[in-house]
Short mmCIF file of C-alpha atoms and ligand atoms in Angstrom, two decimals:
data_model
loop_
_atom_site.label_atom_id
_atom_site.label_comp_id
_atom_site.label_asym_id
_atom_site.label_seq_id
_atom_site.Cartn_x
_atom_site.Cartn_y
_atom_site.Cartn_z
CA MET A 1 0.05 -0.20 0.50
CA THR A 2 1.45 3.15 -0.66
CA THR A 3 1.18 6.25 1.48
CA VAL A 4 0.19 9.33 0.07
CA ALA A 5 -0.04 12.96 1.48
CA PHE A 6 -2.15 15.11 -0.79
CA LEU A 7 -1.95 18.88 -0.29
CA GLY A 8 -3.87 22.00 -1.51
CA LEU A 9 -7.84 20.69 -1.71
CA GLY A 10 -8.55 23.51 -4.22
CA ALA A 11 -11.03 23.62 -7.17
CA ILE A 12 -9.81 20.47 -9.37
CA GLY A 13 -7.02 19.15 -5.79
CA THR A 14 -10.02 18.08 -3.92
CA PRO A 15 -11.76 15.67 -6.79
CA MET A 16 -8.37 13.96 -7.33
CA ALA A 17 -7.87 13.34 -4.02
CA ARG A 18 -10.95 11.58 -3.94
CA HIS A 19 -9.44 9.23 -6.44
CA LEU A 20 -6.56 8.42 -3.41
CA ALA A 21 -8.84 7.78 -0.99
CA THR A 22 -9.49 4.58 -1.50
CA PRO A 23 -8.11 1.28 0.13
CA ASP A 24 -5.44 1.27 -2.33
CA PHE A 25 -3.27 4.02 -0.55
CA THR A 26 -3.31 5.63 3.06
CA LEU A 27 -4.02 9.02 2.51
CA ALA A 28 -3.17 12.54 4.26
CA VAL A 29 -4.55 15.78 3.39
CA TRP A 30 -3.22 18.93 3.56
CA ASN A 31 -4.98 22.67 3.15
CA ARG A 32 -4.80 26.45 3.71
CA THR A 33 -8.44 26.99 4.81
CA ALA A 34 -8.09 24.17 7.88
CA LYS A 35 -11.97 23.86 7.20
CA LYS A 36 -11.55 21.83 3.89
CA ALA A 37 -8.64 19.90 4.53
CA ALA A 38 -10.59 18.47 8.16
CA ASP A 39 -14.11 17.93 6.53
CA PHE A 40 -11.97 16.11 3.54
CA ALA A 41 -10.80 13.93 5.93
CA ALA A 42 -13.95 13.32 7.67
CA THR A 43 -15.47 12.60 5.07
CA HIS A 44 -13.21 9.85 3.11
CA HIS A 45 -12.19 8.79 7.31
CA VAL A 46 -8.27 9.61 5.87
CA ARG A 47 -6.25 11.99 7.90
CA HIS A 48 -5.96 15.33 8.36
CA ALA A 49 -2.70 16.82 8.55
CA ALA A 50 -1.96 19.50 10.80
CA THR A 51 1.22 20.75 8.41
CA PRO A 52 2.86 20.63 5.58
CA ALA A 53 5.41 18.43 7.41
CA ASP A 54 2.93 16.36 9.42
CA ALA A 55 1.45 15.61 6.35
CA ALA A 56 4.83 14.12 4.38
CA ARG A 57 5.50 12.41 7.52
CA GLY A 58 5.50 8.20 6.39
CA ALA A 59 4.42 9.56 2.93
CA SER A 60 6.44 8.15 -0.17
CA VAL A 61 4.84 10.06 -2.97
CA VAL A 62 3.45 13.76 -1.56
CA VAL A 63 0.98 15.39 -4.18
CA THR A 64 1.14 19.30 -4.91
CA CYS A 65 -1.86 21.02 -6.41
CA PHE A 66 -1.37 24.66 -5.77
CA PRO A 67 -2.55 27.77 -7.88
CA THR A 68 1.72 28.81 -8.85
CA SER A 69 5.14 26.87 -8.21
CA ARG A 70 5.32 30.47 -6.05
CA GLU A 71 3.16 28.53 -3.24
CA VAL A 72 4.86 25.23 -3.82
CA ALA A 73 8.54 26.66 -3.22
CA ALA A 74 6.75 28.41 0.49
CA LEU A 75 5.73 25.06 1.79
CA LEU A 76 9.49 23.81 1.66
CA ASP A 77 10.85 24.74 4.17
CA GLY A 78 11.13 25.93 7.19
CA PRO A 79 9.69 23.25 10.32
CA ASP A 80 6.29 22.55 9.24
CA GLY A 81 7.62 22.46 5.82
CA LEU A 82 7.38 19.65 3.23
CA ILE A 83 11.60 19.04 3.79
CA ALA A 84 10.99 18.24 7.16
CA GLY A 85 8.70 15.34 6.65
CA MET A 86 9.90 13.84 3.80
CA THR A 87 12.99 11.22 3.88
CA LYS A 88 15.31 10.52 1.62
CA GLY A 89 13.87 8.57 -2.32
CA THR A 90 10.32 9.92 -1.75
CA THR A 91 8.69 11.88 -4.32
CA LEU A 92 6.92 15.61 -4.45
CA LEU A 93 4.72 14.87 -7.27
CA ASP A 94 3.65 18.79 -8.31
CA CYS A 95 0.69 19.10 -9.87
CA THR A 96 0.54 22.65 -9.85
CA SER A 97 0.78 24.03 -13.65
CA GLY A 98 4.10 25.79 -12.27
CA ASP A 99 6.49 27.94 -14.19
CA PRO A 100 10.05 25.62 -16.00
CA ALA A 101 12.08 27.58 -14.38
CA THR A 102 11.15 27.85 -10.52
CA SER A 103 10.11 24.31 -11.30
CA ARG A 104 13.96 23.51 -11.85
CA GLN A 105 14.58 25.60 -8.64
CA ILE A 106 12.93 23.41 -6.80
CA GLU A 107 13.80 20.46 -7.95
CA ALA A 108 17.62 21.02 -7.12
CA ARG A 109 16.61 21.93 -3.66
CA LEU A 110 14.87 18.63 -2.90
CA ALA A 111 18.05 16.92 -3.91
CA GLU A 112 20.70 18.36 -2.03
CA HIS A 113 18.08 16.05 0.57
CA GLY A 114 17.53 13.35 -2.09
CA ILE A 115 14.37 13.57 -2.27
CA GLY A 116 12.43 13.51 -6.07
CA TYR A 117 10.46 16.07 -7.60
CA LEU A 118 8.40 15.90 -11.24
CA ASP A 119 6.65 18.64 -12.39
CA ALA A 120 3.11 16.45 -13.22
CA PRO A 121 0.61 19.90 -14.89
CA VAL A 122 -2.89 18.66 -15.43
CA SER A 123 -5.47 19.14 -17.96
CA GLY A 124 -9.14 18.41 -18.29
CA GLY A 125 -10.85 20.20 -15.82
CA VAL A 126 -12.76 19.81 -12.82
CA ALA A 127 -14.91 17.04 -14.71
CA GLY A 128 -11.73 14.93 -15.63
CA ALA A 129 -10.80 15.30 -12.49
CA GLU A 130 -14.08 14.45 -11.20
CA ILE A 131 -14.22 10.35 -13.07
CA GLY A 132 -10.66 10.05 -12.69
CA THR A 133 -9.51 10.86 -17.05
CA LEU A 134 -7.47 13.58 -16.78
CA THR A 135 -3.90 13.74 -19.00
CA VAL A 136 -1.06 14.38 -16.84
CA MET A 137 2.22 15.86 -18.72
CA ILE A 138 5.42 14.82 -16.40
CA GLY A 139 8.91 16.59 -16.32
CA GLY A 140 11.43 14.94 -15.32
CA SER A 141 12.88 11.61 -14.21
CA GLU A 142 11.53 8.67 -16.46
CA ALA A 143 12.41 5.79 -13.51
CA VAL A 144 10.70 8.01 -10.94
CA MET A 145 7.62 8.79 -12.38
CA ALA A 146 7.69 4.81 -13.04
CA SER A 147 8.56 5.26 -9.28
CA VAL A 148 4.15 7.16 -8.57
CA MET A 149 3.13 5.45 -11.32
CA PRO A 150 0.17 3.58 -8.87
CA VAL A 151 -0.86 7.30 -7.55
CA LEU A 152 -0.73 8.80 -11.41
CA GLU A 153 -3.16 6.04 -12.45
CA ALA A 154 -5.92 6.83 -9.64
CA PHE A 155 -6.27 10.49 -11.32
CA GLY A 156 -4.75 10.60 -14.89
CA GLU A 157 -6.12 8.30 -17.79
CA LYS A 158 -3.61 10.04 -20.37
CA ILE A 159 -0.31 10.52 -19.04
CA VAL A 160 2.73 11.65 -20.50
CA HIS A 161 6.58 11.57 -20.49
CA CYS A 162 6.76 14.97 -21.65
CA GLY A 163 10.96 15.63 -20.65
CA PRO A 164 13.38 16.56 -17.95
CA VAL A 165 11.88 19.47 -15.03
CA GLY A 166 9.94 22.32 -16.70
CA SER A 167 8.93 20.57 -19.95
CA GLY A 168 5.08 19.84 -17.84
CA GLY A 169 4.79 22.94 -17.12
CA ALA A 170 5.64 24.19 -20.63
CA LEU A 171 3.86 21.90 -22.75
CA LYS A 172 0.66 22.59 -20.01
CA ALA A 173 1.16 26.90 -20.48
CA VAL A 174 1.26 26.54 -24.09
CA ASN A 175 -2.06 24.29 -24.41
CA ASN A 176 -3.87 26.77 -22.16
CA ALA A 177 -2.10 29.69 -24.25
CA LEU A 178 -4.44 28.27 -27.21
CA LEU A 179 -7.38 27.92 -25.09
CA ALA A 180 -6.78 31.75 -24.34
CA VAL A 181 -6.91 32.35 -28.03
CA HIS A 182 -9.52 30.17 -29.03
CA ILE A 183 -12.15 32.58 -26.06
CA TRP A 184 -10.47 35.82 -27.22
CA SER A 185 -10.75 35.45 -30.64
CA THR A 186 -14.52 33.22 -30.79
CA ALA A 187 -15.40 35.88 -27.85
CA GLU A 188 -14.43 38.64 -31.00
CA GLY A 189 -15.92 36.84 -34.13
CA MET A 190 -19.26 36.23 -32.03
CA ALA A 191 -19.76 39.75 -31.00
CA ALA A 192 -18.92 40.93 -34.70
CA LEU A 193 -22.10 38.25 -36.33
CA ALA A 194 -24.25 39.31 -33.20
CA LYS A 195 -23.52 42.75 -34.56
CA ALA A 196 -24.66 41.71 -38.05
CA GLY A 197 -27.51 40.02 -37.22
CA VAL A 198 -26.66 36.66 -37.38
CA ASN A 199 -28.04 34.01 -34.07
CA PRO A 200 -25.58 33.08 -32.20
CA ALA A 201 -26.85 29.87 -31.85
CA VAL A 202 -26.60 29.29 -35.66
CA ALA A 203 -23.01 30.92 -35.86
CA LEU A 204 -22.21 27.96 -33.76
CA ASP A 205 -23.80 25.75 -35.54
CA VAL A 206 -22.01 26.58 -38.69
CA ILE A 207 -18.95 27.17 -37.56
CA ASN A 208 -19.06 23.67 -35.08
CA ALA A 209 -19.66 22.07 -39.06
CA SER A 210 -16.44 24.15 -40.27
CA SER A 211 -12.69 24.18 -39.87
CA GLY A 212 -13.15 27.43 -37.51
CA ARG A 213 -13.97 25.01 -34.76
CA SER A 214 -12.72 23.85 -31.47
CA ASN A 215 -13.53 23.22 -28.10
CA THR A 216 -14.04 26.66 -27.23
CA THR A 217 -17.00 26.82 -30.06
CA GLN A 218 -18.12 23.42 -29.55
CA ASN A 219 -18.25 23.20 -25.61
CA LEU A 220 -17.79 26.58 -24.08
CA PHE A 221 -19.57 28.77 -25.86
CA PRO A 222 -22.89 26.88 -26.69
CA ALA A 223 -22.87 25.89 -22.62
CA ARG A 224 -21.81 29.00 -20.62
CA VAL A 225 -21.63 31.66 -22.69
CA LEU A 226 -25.06 31.65 -25.10
CA THR A 227 -26.91 30.34 -21.37
CA ARG A 228 -25.19 33.04 -19.83
CA ALA A 229 -24.46 29.82 -17.06
CA PHE A 230 -20.85 30.93 -16.94
CA PRO A 231 -19.89 28.70 -13.81
CA ARG A 232 -17.02 28.68 -12.42
CA THR A 233 -14.50 25.81 -12.95
CA PHE A 234 -11.35 27.49 -13.26
CA ARG A 235 -10.42 31.16 -11.88
CA LEU A 236 -9.46 33.38 -14.78
CA ALA A 237 -6.93 34.27 -12.58
CA LEU A 238 -4.82 30.95 -13.04
CA LEU A 239 -5.35 31.23 -16.74
CA ASP A 240 -3.99 34.95 -17.02
CA LYS A 241 -1.23 33.13 -15.06
CA ASP A 242 -0.74 30.16 -17.63
CA VAL A 243 -1.07 32.34 -20.80
CA GLY A 244 2.06 34.95 -19.05
CA ILE A 245 4.51 31.36 -18.36
CA ALA A 246 3.73 30.69 -21.91
CA ALA A 247 4.47 33.95 -23.13
CA GLN A 248 7.85 33.52 -20.89
CA VAL A 249 8.45 30.61 -22.32
CA MET A 250 8.50 31.86 -25.77
CA ARG A 251 10.73 34.90 -25.01
CA GLU A 252 13.24 32.96 -23.91
CA GLN A 253 12.98 30.84 -25.98
CA LYS A 254 13.72 33.33 -28.51
CA VAL A 255 10.63 32.64 -30.26
CA PRO A 256 8.83 35.29 -32.47
CA SER A 257 4.86 35.22 -30.71
CA PRO A 258 3.22 38.68 -31.08
CA LEU A 259 -0.72 36.34 -30.79
CA ILE A 260 0.57 35.28 -27.64
CA GLN A 261 1.98 37.80 -25.71
CA LEU A 262 -0.81 40.18 -26.94
CA THR A 263 -3.31 37.07 -25.74
CA ALA A 264 -0.77 37.72 -21.95
CA GLU A 265 -1.35 41.66 -22.30
CA LEU A 266 -5.38 40.85 -22.86
CA PHE A 267 -5.31 38.04 -20.17
CA ALA A 268 -4.13 40.14 -17.81
CA ALA A 269 -6.44 43.35 -18.22
CA ALA A 270 -9.26 40.85 -17.78
CA HIS A 271 -8.58 39.19 -14.14
CA ARG A 272 -7.48 42.98 -12.65
CA GLU A 273 -11.02 43.72 -14.34
CA LEU A 274 -13.50 41.31 -13.52
CA GLY A 275 -11.35 40.38 -10.13
CA GLU A 276 -9.73 36.81 -8.00
CA GLU A 277 -13.44 34.95 -8.44
CA ALA A 278 -14.01 35.01 -11.82
CA ASP A 279 -13.69 31.68 -14.36
CA HIS A 280 -11.26 31.60 -17.43
CA VAL A 281 -14.58 31.94 -19.92
CA GLU A 282 -15.95 34.93 -18.03
CA ALA A 283 -13.18 36.74 -20.13
CA VAL A 284 -16.03 36.72 -22.75
CA LYS A 285 -17.72 39.85 -20.81
CA VAL A 286 -14.96 42.21 -21.76
CA VAL A 287 -15.09 41.23 -25.02
CA GLU A 288 -18.76 41.92 -25.00
CA ARG A 289 -18.86 44.86 -23.35
CA GLN A 290 -15.95 46.44 -25.24
CA ALA A 291 -18.43 45.98 -28.49
CA GLY A 292 -21.56 47.02 -26.42
CA VAL A 293 -22.91 43.12 -27.22
CA GLU A 294 -24.10 40.72 -25.54
CA ILE A 295 -23.60 36.59 -26.84
CA LYS A 296 -26.81 34.97 -26.49
P1 NDP B 301 -8.14 26.60 -6.68
O1 NDP B 301 -7.60 27.95 -6.69
O2 NDP B 301 -9.10 26.50 -6.28
O3 NDP B 301 -7.54 26.15 -5.10
C1 NDP B 301 -5.58 26.57 -4.78
C2 NDP B 301 -5.93 24.73 -3.73
O4 NDP B 301 -4.58 26.15 -3.86
C3 NDP B 301 -6.50 25.76 -2.66
O5 NDP B 301 -6.34 24.66 -1.69
C4 NDP B 301 -5.73 27.01 -2.20
O6 NDP B 301 -5.77 26.92 -0.61
C5 NDP B 301 -4.11 26.14 -1.84
N1 NDP B 301 -3.23 28.07 -1.70
C6 NDP B 301 -3.55 29.34 -2.79
N2 NDP B 301 -2.64 29.90 -1.98
C7 NDP B 301 -1.62 29.43 -0.69
C8 NDP B 301 -0.76 29.18 -0.25
N3 NDP B 301 -0.58 30.50 -0.39
N4 NDP B 301 -0.18 28.83 0.75
C9 NDP B 301 -0.59 27.30 0.65
N5 NDP B 301 -1.98 27.59 -0.29
C10 NDP B 301 -2.49 28.47 -1.18
O7 NDP B 301 -6.99 26.45 -7.81
P2 NDP B 301 -7.53 25.21 -8.85
O8 NDP B 301 -8.18 23.45 -7.71
O9 NDP B 301 -8.45 25.48 -9.78
O10 NDP B 301 -6.15 24.72 -9.68
C11 NDP B 301 -5.12 24.27 -8.67
C12 NDP B 301 -3.91 24.18 -9.87
O11 NDP B 301 -4.85 23.11 -11.36
C13 NDP B 301 -3.56 25.47 -10.79
O12 NDP B 301 -2.40 25.48 -10.92
C14 NDP B 301 -4.22 25.48 -12.10
O13 NDP B 301 -3.84 26.45 -13.15
C15 NDP B 301 -4.13 23.88 -12.44
N6 NDP B 301 -5.67 23.37 -13.46
C16 NDP B 301 -6.55 24.07 -12.70
C17 NDP B 301 -8.16 23.22 -13.10
C18 NDP B 301 -9.01 23.17 -13.45
O14 NDP B 301 -9.96 23.40 -14.02
N7 NDP B 301 -9.92 24.40 -11.98
C19 NDP B 301 -7.78 22.20 -15.05
C20 NDP B 301 -6.31 22.11 -14.99
C21 NDP B 301 -5.46 22.60 -13.83
P3 NDP B 301 -7.21 27.88 0.25
O15 NDP B 301 -8.67 26.55 0.13
O16 NDP B 301 -6.97 27.45 1.90
O17 NDP B 301 -7.76 28.64 -0.44
#
C-alpha cells in the first residue's frame, strides 16, 4: 500500500485527492484553510495533517496542487515545511500548473535532500478530475515517474513523459495559451456576428461543422456563454497565470510570438477588471462590454 500526502484541496485538487482516498492508499491531506481538509478527512476517513511536514511524514509520494509554483516553493522550508517531513528516496509530485524556472529550482532544492521531483500539471478540467480521466504531463526522470505510477493512474488516464523537469509546465502553459486565444478570438468573432444580425446559436452551429471549430466553440460557448451560466470551474486568474508562463517560455526560447504576447496582455487586463474569483470564460464579458453586445 502506498502512503500518500495530498496538499492543496482546491477546485481540481479535491476531486483528484478523492481518487486516493481508497483502500489502495494510506492518505493524509493538508490545506491552508484547515476546514476544507478537516471536512475532506471526515468524509473520506483519511488523516487530516496539521502542517505540510506532518502530512509528508511517512509518505512515499507527496502530491501538491497549488495555484502557482511560488506557493509550492514557499511550503518547502522551515520546521512545518515539506522537507522537514520528507525522507530520502521519496517523491514530490507537483500537479500545479507551474512555471519551468521555479520547478527547476524546487528540483535542485529537493535533490540536496535526496528527494525526487516531477512537475506534473494536469488537463481535463474539474469534470475530468471527478471521473479520473485527467491527462498528466510529466517533466523529470522516467524512473521516478515509473515509481509513482500507481498514484498517477489513480487520477490520470493519459500519462505522458514530456522531457526534463519544467517541460510538463511548459507544455501545459502552451496548451492553455491556445485555449485563451480560442476564447478571445471566438468572443470577437461572435460579437461581430451578433451585431451583424446573425443568431449566435446559428453561427456556432455552422462554425462547429466547419474548419474554425474548437473546444471553445463546441463546448464552452454553447454551454456557458449562450446560456449566460458562466459556471466557476477554472479561475480567470489561473488562465492569466498560464498565458503569462507561455509568453515567458516563448521569450526565453527566442520565438517571435506577437499573438501569444498580446493574448497574455489581454488576459492580464481581463483578470484586473473581473477580479480573483471570475471564471476563465468570463473573459468573454470584457469583449462583450467593449463591443456593446451580449452573445446570447
Ligand atoms: P484553486 O484556486 O481552486 O485552489 C487553490 C488551492 O491552493 C487551494 O487549496 C488553496 O487553499 C491553496 N492555496 C492558495 N494559495 C495558497 C498559499 N499561499 N499557501 C497555501 N495554499 C494556498 O485552484 P485550482 O484547484 O483550480 O487549481 C490548482 C492548480 O491546478 C493551478 O495551478 C491550476 O492552474 C491547475 N489546473 C486547474 C484546473 C481547473 O479546472 N480548476 C484545470 C487544470 C489545471 P485555500 O483553500 O486555503 O484557499
